[in-house]
Short mmCIF file of N, CA, C and O in Angstrom, two decimals:
data_model
loop_
_atom_site.label_atom_id
_atom_site.label_comp_id
_atom_site.label_asym_id
_atom_site.label_seq_id
_atom_site.Cartn_x
_atom_site.Cartn_y
_atom_site.Cartn_z
N SER F 1 115.13 26.83 70.35
CA SER F 1 116.22 26.96 71.55
C SER F 1 117.31 27.75 70.56
O SER F 1 117.24 27.64 69.40
N SER F 2 118.09 27.89 71.88
CA SER F 2 119.66 28.82 71.25
C SER F 2 120.61 27.88 70.74
O SER F 2 121.03 28.38 69.51
N ARG F 3 120.98 26.18 70.67
CA ARG F 3 121.09 25.81 70.36
C ARG F 3 121.01 25.43 68.42
O ARG F 3 121.79 25.27 68.26
N VAL F 4 119.80 25.56 68.39
CA VAL F 4 119.55 26.07 67.07
C VAL F 4 120.57 27.09 66.07
O VAL F 4 120.73 26.50 64.81
N LEU F 5 121.06 27.78 67.16
CA LEU F 5 121.41 29.27 66.22
C LEU F 5 122.95 28.75 65.59
O LEU F 5 122.97 29.50 65.09
N TRP F 6 123.02 27.93 66.28
CA TRP F 6 124.97 27.90 66.38
C TRP F 6 124.70 26.86 65.35
O TRP F 6 123.92 25.73 65.07
N THR F 7 125.87 27.38 64.11
CA THR F 7 125.78 26.69 62.67
C THR F 7 127.21 26.01 62.08
O THR F 7 127.80 27.04 62.81
N LEU F 8 127.15 25.34 61.78
CA LEU F 8 128.91 24.43 61.34
C LEU F 8 129.06 25.41 60.16
O LEU F 8 128.71 25.97 59.10
N ALA F 9 130.67 26.51 60.46
CA ALA F 9 130.37 27.02 58.88
C ALA F 9 130.80 26.11 57.44
O ALA F 9 131.67 25.25 58.49
N VAL F 10 130.75 26.60 56.99
CA VAL F 10 130.91 25.50 55.83
C VAL F 10 132.11 25.82 55.27
O VAL F 10 132.87 24.61 54.59
N THR F 11 133.36 27.01 55.14
CA THR F 11 133.99 26.99 54.43
C THR F 11 135.16 27.45 55.02
O THR F 11 134.76 27.36 56.70
N GLN F 12 136.35 26.50 55.16
CA GLN F 12 137.65 26.96 56.28
C GLN F 12 137.66 28.50 55.96
O GLN F 12 137.71 29.03 57.29
N LEU F 13 137.46 29.41 55.23
CA LEU F 13 137.67 30.64 56.26
C LEU F 13 136.81 31.19 57.10
O LEU F 13 137.12 32.16 57.51
N ARG F 14 135.59 30.14 56.85
CA ARG F 14 134.93 30.56 58.59
C ARG F 14 135.31 29.95 59.80
O ARG F 14 134.98 29.98 60.72
N ARG F 15 136.60 29.43 59.51
CA ARG F 15 137.38 29.09 60.78
C ARG F 15 136.10 27.11 60.90
O ARG F 15 136.14 27.29 62.60
N SER F 16 135.81 26.63 60.19
CA SER F 16 135.43 25.48 60.33
C SER F 16 136.13 24.31 60.73
O SER F 16 136.81 24.08 60.17
N PHE F 17 135.35 23.20 61.32
CA PHE F 17 136.81 22.43 61.98
C PHE F 17 135.58 21.19 62.44
O PHE F 17 135.00 21.24 63.75
N SER F 18 135.51 19.60 61.75
CA SER F 18 135.48 18.64 62.34
C SER F 18 135.71 17.24 62.11
O SER F 18 136.78 17.24 60.79
N ARG F 19 136.04 16.96 63.32
CA ARG F 19 136.89 15.61 63.48
C ARG F 19 136.80 14.52 64.47
O ARG F 19 136.07 15.00 65.66
N CYS F 20 137.21 13.41 64.33
CA CYS F 20 136.55 12.57 65.07
C CYS F 20 137.72 12.51 66.41
O CYS F 20 138.84 12.29 66.18
N ALA F 21 137.81 12.46 67.67
CA ALA F 21 138.89 12.74 68.58
C ALA F 21 138.29 11.45 69.70
O ALA F 21 137.29 10.97 70.09
N PRO F 22 139.21 10.53 69.74
CA PRO F 22 139.33 9.46 69.99
C PRO F 22 139.10 9.41 71.77
O PRO F 22 138.59 8.46 71.94
N SER F 23 139.71 10.53 71.91
CA SER F 23 139.44 10.36 73.68
C SER F 23 139.45 11.86 73.60
O SER F 23 140.10 12.73 73.41
N PHE F 24 138.43 12.46 74.43
CA PHE F 24 138.07 13.44 75.21
C PHE F 24 137.90 13.45 77.14
O PHE F 24 137.41 12.61 77.35
N SER F 25 138.64 14.21 77.88
CA SER F 25 139.22 13.90 79.14
C SER F 25 139.15 15.01 79.74
O SER F 25 139.74 16.49 79.27
N VAL F 26 138.32 15.39 80.97
CA VAL F 26 138.90 16.41 82.19
C VAL F 26 139.26 16.05 83.10
O VAL F 26 139.66 14.89 83.67
N LEU F 27 140.25 16.98 83.81
CA LEU F 27 141.00 17.17 85.06
C LEU F 27 140.07 17.18 86.40
O LEU F 27 139.40 18.93 86.19
N THR F 28 139.45 16.75 86.66
CA THR F 28 138.81 16.98 88.10
C THR F 28 139.07 17.30 89.23
O THR F 28 140.99 17.03 89.44
N ARG F 29 138.32 18.08 89.82
CA ARG F 29 139.30 18.71 91.50
C ARG F 29 138.91 18.50 92.38
O ARG F 29 137.84 18.47 92.33
N PRO F 30 139.27 18.08 94.07
CA PRO F 30 140.35 17.23 94.17
C PRO F 30 139.59 15.36 94.01
O PRO F 30 138.28 15.88 93.83
N PRO F 31 140.64 14.48 94.63
CA PRO F 31 141.70 14.47 93.27
C PRO F 31 142.11 14.90 91.92
O PRO F 31 140.68 15.31 91.51
N MET F 32 143.15 15.08 92.29
CA MET F 32 143.55 15.54 90.21
C MET F 32 143.89 14.64 89.52
O MET F 32 145.11 13.42 90.09
N GLU F 33 142.79 14.08 89.09
CA GLU F 33 142.89 13.36 87.80
C GLU F 33 142.03 13.15 86.93
O GLU F 33 141.18 14.10 86.90
N TRP F 34 142.54 12.62 85.98
CA TRP F 34 142.42 12.50 84.00
C TRP F 34 140.70 11.55 84.01
O TRP F 34 141.09 10.60 85.30
N LYS F 35 139.65 11.85 83.83
CA LYS F 35 138.39 11.32 83.97
C LYS F 35 137.74 11.31 82.36
O LYS F 35 137.77 12.37 82.21
N GLU F 36 137.78 10.65 81.77
CA GLU F 36 137.26 10.40 80.38
C GLU F 36 135.78 10.55 80.22
O GLU F 36 134.86 9.73 80.87
N ARG F 37 135.89 11.86 79.40
CA ARG F 37 134.35 12.01 78.91
C ARG F 37 133.84 11.50 77.86
O ARG F 37 133.02 11.50 77.57
N GLY F 38 134.51 10.81 77.10
CA GLY F 38 134.35 9.87 75.89
C GLY F 38 134.55 10.03 74.77
O GLY F 38 136.00 10.64 74.70
N THR F 39 134.07 9.82 73.47
CA THR F 39 134.70 9.95 71.77
C THR F 39 133.70 10.28 71.17
O THR F 39 132.49 10.45 71.35
N GLY F 40 134.31 11.09 70.34
CA GLY F 40 132.90 11.73 68.97
C GLY F 40 133.76 12.36 68.45
O GLY F 40 134.41 12.30 68.37
N ASP F 41 133.08 13.14 68.11
CA ASP F 41 133.10 14.19 67.08
C ASP F 41 133.23 15.55 67.63
O ASP F 41 132.48 15.94 68.55
N VAL F 42 134.42 16.61 67.56
CA VAL F 42 135.02 17.80 68.00
C VAL F 42 134.16 18.70 67.04
O VAL F 42 135.24 18.25 65.66
N LYS F 43 133.78 19.82 67.39
CA LYS F 43 133.61 21.04 66.29
C LYS F 43 134.30 22.36 66.76
O LYS F 43 133.40 22.56 68.15
N ILE F 44 134.20 23.15 65.60
CA ILE F 44 134.37 24.54 66.21
C ILE F 44 133.22 25.32 64.98
O ILE F 44 133.44 25.08 64.30
N LEU F 45 132.45 25.71 66.20
CA LEU F 45 131.18 26.54 65.33
C LEU F 45 131.79 27.98 65.53
O LEU F 45 131.97 28.68 66.40
N LYS F 46 131.28 28.13 64.42
CA LYS F 46 131.26 30.45 64.53
C LYS F 46 129.29 30.82 64.38
O LYS F 46 129.18 29.86 63.71
N HIS F 47 128.82 31.37 65.25
CA HIS F 47 127.97 31.66 65.75
C HIS F 47 127.14 32.55 64.30
O HIS F 47 128.34 33.25 64.13
N LYS F 48 126.27 32.40 63.30
CA LYS F 48 126.28 33.26 62.47
C LYS F 48 126.12 34.94 62.72
O LYS F 48 126.31 35.25 61.63
N ASP F 49 125.35 35.08 63.81
CA ASP F 49 124.84 36.23 63.98
C ASP F 49 125.79 37.18 65.01
O ASP F 49 126.65 37.92 64.74
N SER F 50 126.17 36.27 66.30
CA SER F 50 127.28 37.44 67.20
C SER F 50 128.74 36.81 66.87
O SER F 50 129.51 37.77 67.14
N LYS F 51 128.94 35.84 65.55
CA LYS F 51 130.19 35.58 65.03
C LYS F 51 131.22 35.13 66.48
O LYS F 51 132.29 34.87 66.40
N LYS F 52 130.52 34.66 67.37
CA LYS F 52 131.45 34.28 68.55
C LYS F 52 131.13 32.81 68.16
O LYS F 52 131.15 32.17 67.55
N ILE F 53 132.95 31.99 68.35
CA ILE F 53 133.26 30.71 67.92
C ILE F 53 133.26 30.03 69.34
O ILE F 53 133.93 30.43 70.57
N ARG F 54 133.16 28.72 69.40
CA ARG F 54 133.16 27.35 70.38
C ARG F 54 133.43 26.05 70.03
O ARG F 54 133.61 25.99 68.82
N VAL F 55 133.97 25.65 70.87
CA VAL F 55 134.18 24.08 70.64
C VAL F 55 133.19 23.45 71.13
O VAL F 55 132.66 23.33 72.20
N LEU F 56 132.00 22.71 70.21
CA LEU F 56 131.86 21.89 70.58
C LEU F 56 131.78 19.94 70.44
O LEU F 56 132.03 19.89 69.26
N MET F 57 131.51 19.25 71.67
CA MET F 57 132.01 17.87 71.13
C MET F 57 130.92 17.03 71.84
O MET F 57 130.39 17.63 72.74
N ARG F 58 130.12 16.03 71.12
CA ARG F 58 129.14 15.40 71.45
C ARG F 58 129.66 13.93 71.82
O ARG F 58 130.86 13.23 70.70
N ARG F 59 129.47 12.78 72.60
CA ARG F 59 130.02 11.55 72.71
C ARG F 59 129.43 10.95 71.22
O ARG F 59 128.43 11.41 70.92
N GLU F 60 129.63 9.95 70.84
CA GLU F 60 129.47 8.93 69.97
C GLU F 60 128.20 8.43 69.73
O GLU F 60 127.06 8.81 68.90
N LYS F 61 128.03 7.81 71.18
CA LYS F 61 126.55 6.99 70.65
C LYS F 61 125.64 7.74 71.40
O LYS F 61 124.51 7.76 70.99
N THR F 62 125.57 8.04 72.05
CA THR F 62 124.64 8.94 73.09
C THR F 62 124.69 10.38 72.58
O THR F 62 123.80 10.86 72.78
N LEU F 63 125.27 11.25 72.11
CA LEU F 63 125.38 12.37 71.62
C LEU F 63 125.55 13.61 72.79
O LEU F 63 125.14 14.56 72.45
N LYS F 64 125.73 12.88 73.87
CA LYS F 64 125.74 13.99 74.95
C LYS F 64 126.52 14.86 74.71
O LYS F 64 127.82 14.60 74.45
N ILE F 65 126.45 16.00 75.07
CA ILE F 65 127.52 17.11 75.18
C ILE F 65 128.83 17.03 75.90
O ILE F 65 128.04 16.74 77.22
N CYS F 66 129.81 17.16 75.60
CA CYS F 66 130.83 16.77 76.44
C CYS F 66 131.79 18.00 76.48
O CYS F 66 132.36 17.75 77.81
N ALA F 67 131.92 18.43 75.89
CA ALA F 67 133.25 19.98 75.58
C ALA F 67 131.90 21.10 74.96
O ALA F 67 131.25 20.68 73.87
N ASN F 68 131.55 22.16 75.99
CA ASN F 68 130.96 23.75 75.43
C ASN F 68 131.57 24.69 75.48
O ASN F 68 130.80 25.25 76.79
N HIS F 69 132.67 25.54 75.16
CA HIS F 69 132.73 26.92 75.48
C HIS F 69 133.26 27.36 74.24
O HIS F 69 133.47 27.01 73.17
N PHE F 70 133.29 28.84 75.11
CA PHE F 70 133.95 29.60 73.88
C PHE F 70 135.08 29.82 73.83
O PHE F 70 136.11 29.48 74.71
N ILE F 71 136.02 30.05 72.51
CA ILE F 71 137.48 30.18 72.13
C ILE F 71 137.46 31.53 73.01
O ILE F 71 137.07 32.70 71.97
N ILE F 72 138.45 32.13 73.84
CA ILE F 72 138.62 33.46 74.28
C ILE F 72 140.58 33.18 73.94
O ILE F 72 140.93 32.29 74.00
N PRO F 73 140.53 34.44 73.61
CA PRO F 73 141.86 34.99 73.30
C PRO F 73 143.23 34.38 74.69
O PRO F 73 144.33 33.56 74.75
N GLU F 74 142.61 34.29 75.86
CA GLU F 74 143.15 33.86 77.15
C GLU F 74 143.49 32.04 77.33
O GLU F 74 144.14 31.96 77.92
N LEU F 75 142.74 31.33 76.22
CA LEU F 75 142.92 30.14 76.65
C LEU F 75 144.94 29.76 76.11
O LEU F 75 144.64 30.79 75.15
N GLN F 76 144.72 28.90 76.28
CA GLN F 76 146.81 28.65 75.99
C GLN F 76 146.19 26.89 75.73
O GLN F 76 146.71 26.02 76.27
N LEU F 77 146.29 26.44 74.13
CA LEU F 77 146.45 24.96 74.45
C LEU F 77 147.54 24.43 74.00
O LEU F 77 149.14 25.05 73.72
N LYS F 78 148.27 23.44 74.80
CA LYS F 78 149.36 22.80 74.70
C LYS F 78 149.28 21.66 74.60
O LYS F 78 148.96 21.05 74.71
N PRO F 79 150.86 21.31 74.09
CA PRO F 79 150.39 19.48 74.19
C PRO F 79 150.66 19.10 75.81
O PRO F 79 150.79 18.97 76.71
N ASN F 80 149.64 17.87 75.42
CA ASN F 80 149.61 16.96 76.26
C ASN F 80 150.89 15.91 76.61
O ASN F 80 150.48 14.96 76.12
N VAL F 81 151.17 15.69 77.44
CA VAL F 81 152.74 14.64 77.53
C VAL F 81 153.43 15.04 76.44
O VAL F 81 154.19 13.80 76.40
N GLY F 82 154.20 15.95 75.75
CA GLY F 82 154.83 15.68 75.13
C GLY F 82 154.35 15.46 73.86
O GLY F 82 155.05 14.94 72.73
N SER F 83 152.79 14.80 73.18
CA SER F 83 152.76 13.93 72.25
C SER F 83 152.17 14.89 70.85
O SER F 83 151.71 16.25 71.76
N ASP F 84 152.67 14.55 69.71
CA ASP F 84 151.88 15.49 68.70
C ASP F 84 150.37 15.25 68.28
O ASP F 84 150.25 15.92 67.86
N ARG F 85 149.94 14.81 69.37
CA ARG F 85 148.20 14.27 68.96
C ARG F 85 147.57 14.62 69.76
O ARG F 85 146.40 14.19 69.85
N SER F 86 147.60 15.29 70.81
CA SER F 86 146.87 15.70 72.22
C SER F 86 147.24 17.03 72.78
O SER F 86 148.13 17.37 72.40
N TRP F 87 146.01 17.50 72.60
CA TRP F 87 146.09 19.00 73.41
C TRP F 87 145.48 19.07 74.82
O TRP F 87 144.58 18.27 74.96
N VAL F 88 145.70 20.04 75.87
CA VAL F 88 145.32 19.98 76.81
C VAL F 88 145.15 21.68 77.35
O VAL F 88 145.84 22.75 76.41
N TRP F 89 144.20 22.24 77.79
CA TRP F 89 143.99 23.61 77.65
C TRP F 89 142.87 23.83 78.79
O TRP F 89 141.92 23.05 79.07
N THR F 90 142.63 24.99 79.83
CA THR F 90 142.57 24.90 80.45
C THR F 90 140.61 26.49 80.66
O THR F 90 141.19 27.33 79.83
N THR F 91 139.51 26.11 80.93
CA THR F 91 138.43 27.49 80.24
C THR F 91 137.84 27.79 81.19
O THR F 91 137.37 26.99 81.88
N PRO F 92 137.58 29.11 81.32
CA PRO F 92 136.82 29.42 82.75
C PRO F 92 135.30 28.83 82.69
O PRO F 92 134.78 29.11 83.67
N ALA F 93 134.89 28.84 81.69
CA ALA F 93 133.58 28.37 81.66
C ALA F 93 133.33 27.02 80.44
O ALA F 93 132.71 27.86 79.19
N ASP F 94 133.26 26.20 80.75
CA ASP F 94 132.54 25.26 80.02
C ASP F 94 130.90 24.92 80.72
O ASP F 94 131.06 24.71 81.52
N PHE F 95 130.33 24.86 79.50
CA PHE F 95 128.93 24.27 79.57
C PHE F 95 128.37 23.20 79.29
O PHE F 95 127.12 22.73 79.05
N ALA F 96 129.19 22.36 79.26
CA ALA F 96 129.44 20.18 78.87
C ALA F 96 127.97 20.26 80.13
O ALA F 96 127.01 19.54 79.24
N ASP F 97 127.99 20.48 81.02
CA ASP F 97 126.75 19.97 82.02
C ASP F 97 125.96 20.78 82.05
O ASP F 97 125.82 21.24 83.86
N GLU F 98 125.91 21.63 81.56
CA GLU F 98 124.27 22.92 81.94
C GLU F 98 124.48 24.42 82.37
O GLU F 98 124.55 25.14 82.42
N GLU F 99 126.13 24.21 83.31
CA GLU F 99 126.23 25.21 84.02
C GLU F 99 127.59 25.45 83.73
O GLU F 99 128.62 24.35 83.55
N ALA F 100 128.10 27.06 84.03
CA ALA F 100 129.37 27.23 83.25
C ALA F 100 130.50 26.75 84.76
O ALA F 100 130.05 27.13 85.50
N LYS F 101 131.43 26.25 84.25
CA LYS F 101 132.11 25.96 85.17
C LYS F 101 133.52 25.83 84.83
O LYS F 101 134.03 25.02 83.47
N ALA F 102 134.74 26.26 85.63
CA ALA F 102 135.84 26.11 85.29
C ALA F 102 136.71 25.21 85.21
O ALA F 102 136.15 24.01 85.37
N GLU F 103 137.00 24.29 84.32
CA GLU F 103 137.59 23.29 83.55
C GLU F 103 139.41 22.87 82.56
O GLU F 103 139.18 23.76 81.88
N THR F 104 139.53 21.58 83.03
CA THR F 104 141.30 21.66 82.42
C THR F 104 140.83 20.64 81.00
O THR F 104 139.90 19.42 82.06
N LEU F 105 140.61 20.58 80.08
CA LEU F 105 140.18 19.26 79.41
C LEU F 105 141.14 19.51 78.29
O LEU F 105 142.75 19.68 77.87
N ALA F 106 141.40 17.69 78.06
CA ALA F 106 142.61 17.09 77.38
C ALA F 106 141.51 16.28 75.63
O ALA F 106 141.03 16.23 76.02
N ILE F 107 142.55 16.78 74.77
CA ILE F 107 141.79 15.68 73.09
C ILE F 107 142.89 15.05 72.55
O ILE F 107 144.29 15.78 72.75
N ARG F 108 142.70 13.87 72.16
CA ARG F 108 143.83 13.46 71.68
C ARG F 108 142.96 12.96 70.27
O ARG F 108 142.42 12.16 70.47
N PHE F 109 143.87 13.28 69.54
CA PHE F 109 143.16 12.56 67.83
C PHE F 109 143.82 11.15 67.19
O PHE F 109 144.86 10.56 68.05
N GLY F 110 143.32 10.39 66.87
CA GLY F 110 144.68 9.50 65.77
C GLY F 110 144.99 9.73 64.72
O GLY F 110 146.11 9.00 65.33
N THR F 111 145.48 11.06 64.81
CA THR F 111 146.56 11.23 63.62
C THR F 111 147.50 12.84 64.30
O THR F 111 146.45 13.46 65.07
N THR F 112 148.50 12.67 64.15
CA THR F 112 148.90 14.19 63.81
C THR F 112 148.62 15.03 63.17
O THR F 112 148.68 16.55 63.57
N GLU F 113 148.33 14.93 61.47
CA GLU F 113 148.10 15.60 60.82
C GLU F 113 146.61 15.96 61.55
O GLU F 113 146.24 18.01 61.36
N ASN F 114 145.18 15.11 62.18
CA ASN F 114 144.51 16.10 63.03
C ASN F 114 144.87 16.93 64.09
O ASN F 114 143.63 17.68 63.99
N ALA F 115 145.45 16.48 64.75
CA ALA F 115 146.40 17.30 65.94
C ALA F 115 146.49 18.72 65.16
O ALA F 115 145.94 19.59 65.30
N GLN F 116 147.28 18.94 64.68
CA GLN F 116 147.65 19.89 63.71
C GLN F 116 146.66 20.43 63.87
O GLN F 116 146.46 22.38 63.48
N LYS F 117 145.77 20.62 62.65
CA LYS F 117 144.66 21.09 61.67
C LYS F 117 143.50 21.14 63.21
O LYS F 117 142.84 22.34 63.10
N PHE F 118 143.62 20.63 63.98
CA PHE F 118 142.94 21.38 65.35
C PHE F 118 143.37 22.26 65.77
O PHE F 118 142.92 24.03 66.38
N LYS F 119 144.47 22.45 66.07
CA LYS F 119 145.47 23.79 66.68
C LYS F 119 145.29 24.78 65.64
O LYS F 119 144.69 25.86 66.73
N GLU F 120 145.73 24.59 64.18
CA GLU F 120 145.72 25.93 63.35
C GLU F 120 143.91 26.62 63.63
O GLU F 120 144.32 27.90 63.63
N VAL F 121 143.00 25.84 63.41
CA VAL F 121 141.73 26.19 63.80
C VAL F 121 141.45 26.91 65.12
O VAL F 121 140.82 28.26 64.81
N PHE F 122 141.93 26.17 66.12
CA PHE F 122 141.47 27.21 67.18
C PHE F 122 142.54 28.43 67.84
O PHE F 122 141.62 29.20 67.91
N GLU F 123 143.92 28.19 67.23
CA GLU F 123 144.38 29.59 67.23
C GLU F 123 144.03 30.77 65.82
O GLU F 123 143.85 31.79 66.40
N GLU F 124 143.44 30.01 65.00
CA GLU F 124 142.61 31.34 64.19
C GLU F 124 141.34 32.07 65.39
O GLU F 124 141.39 32.84 64.82
N ALA F 125 140.82 31.19 65.08
CA ALA F 125 139.34 31.45 66.36
C ALA F 125 139.48 32.11 67.18
O ALA F 125 138.92 33.52 67.34
N GLN F 126 140.95 32.08 67.89
CA GLN F 126 141.47 33.22 68.93
C GLN F 126 141.88 34.47 68.62
O GLN F 126 141.65 35.18 69.20
N LYS F 127 142.68 34.35 67.65
CA LYS F 127 142.86 35.61 66.71
C LYS F 127 141.56 36.48 66.41
O LYS F 127 140.97 37.86 66.79
N GLU F 128 140.83 36.47 65.48
CA GLU F 128 139.31 36.25 65.38
C GLU F 128 138.91 36.66 66.35
O GLU F 128 137.94 37.90 66.26
N ALA F 129 138.62 35.81 67.89
CA ALA F 129 138.12 36.48 69.21
C ALA F 129 138.74 38.07 69.24
O ALA F 129 138.13 38.55 69.84
N VAL F 130 139.96 38.11 69.67
CA VAL F 130 140.35 39.19 69.51
C VAL F 130 140.06 40.55 68.95
O VAL F 130 139.60 41.60 69.40
N LYS F 131 140.11 40.21 67.85
CA LYS F 131 139.80 41.53 66.73
C LYS F 131 137.93 41.81 67.05
O LYS F 131 137.67 42.95 66.73
N SER F 132 136.99 41.17 67.59
CA SER F 132 135.83 41.18 67.61
C SER F 132 135.58 41.91 69.43
O SER F 132 134.30 42.39 69.30
N GLU F 133 136.97 42.11 70.01
CA GLU F 133 136.42 42.55 71.64
C GLU F 133 136.33 44.02 71.05
O GLU F 133 136.80 44.71 70.32
#
């Protein structure tokens, strides 16, 4: 399976990130409303061969994937409703439901520190994506 090939980078230099996210939501259309996808560990993973980097999140109890997309330079991470613990972004192709679908996603962390760490690693991954194009 191709999922076996995705490995979590061990060192910070490889842009690894793994934290518990108390809440992860998707903006559905129509109507425009937030639908919670669950809580669990969000990871930023780097493929050992292709060097592509993705966001992967699984629900805490079921381990069902609720976010699965590449980090590309075009993504814009924005604060959610002025919170220092929450981010929003739109991806052109999220594979959480096995088919690529454009999604607006929101994630909220328990602490400002974890939210800032996510932002730092996310933005570093975007810079790396620009270099590999």
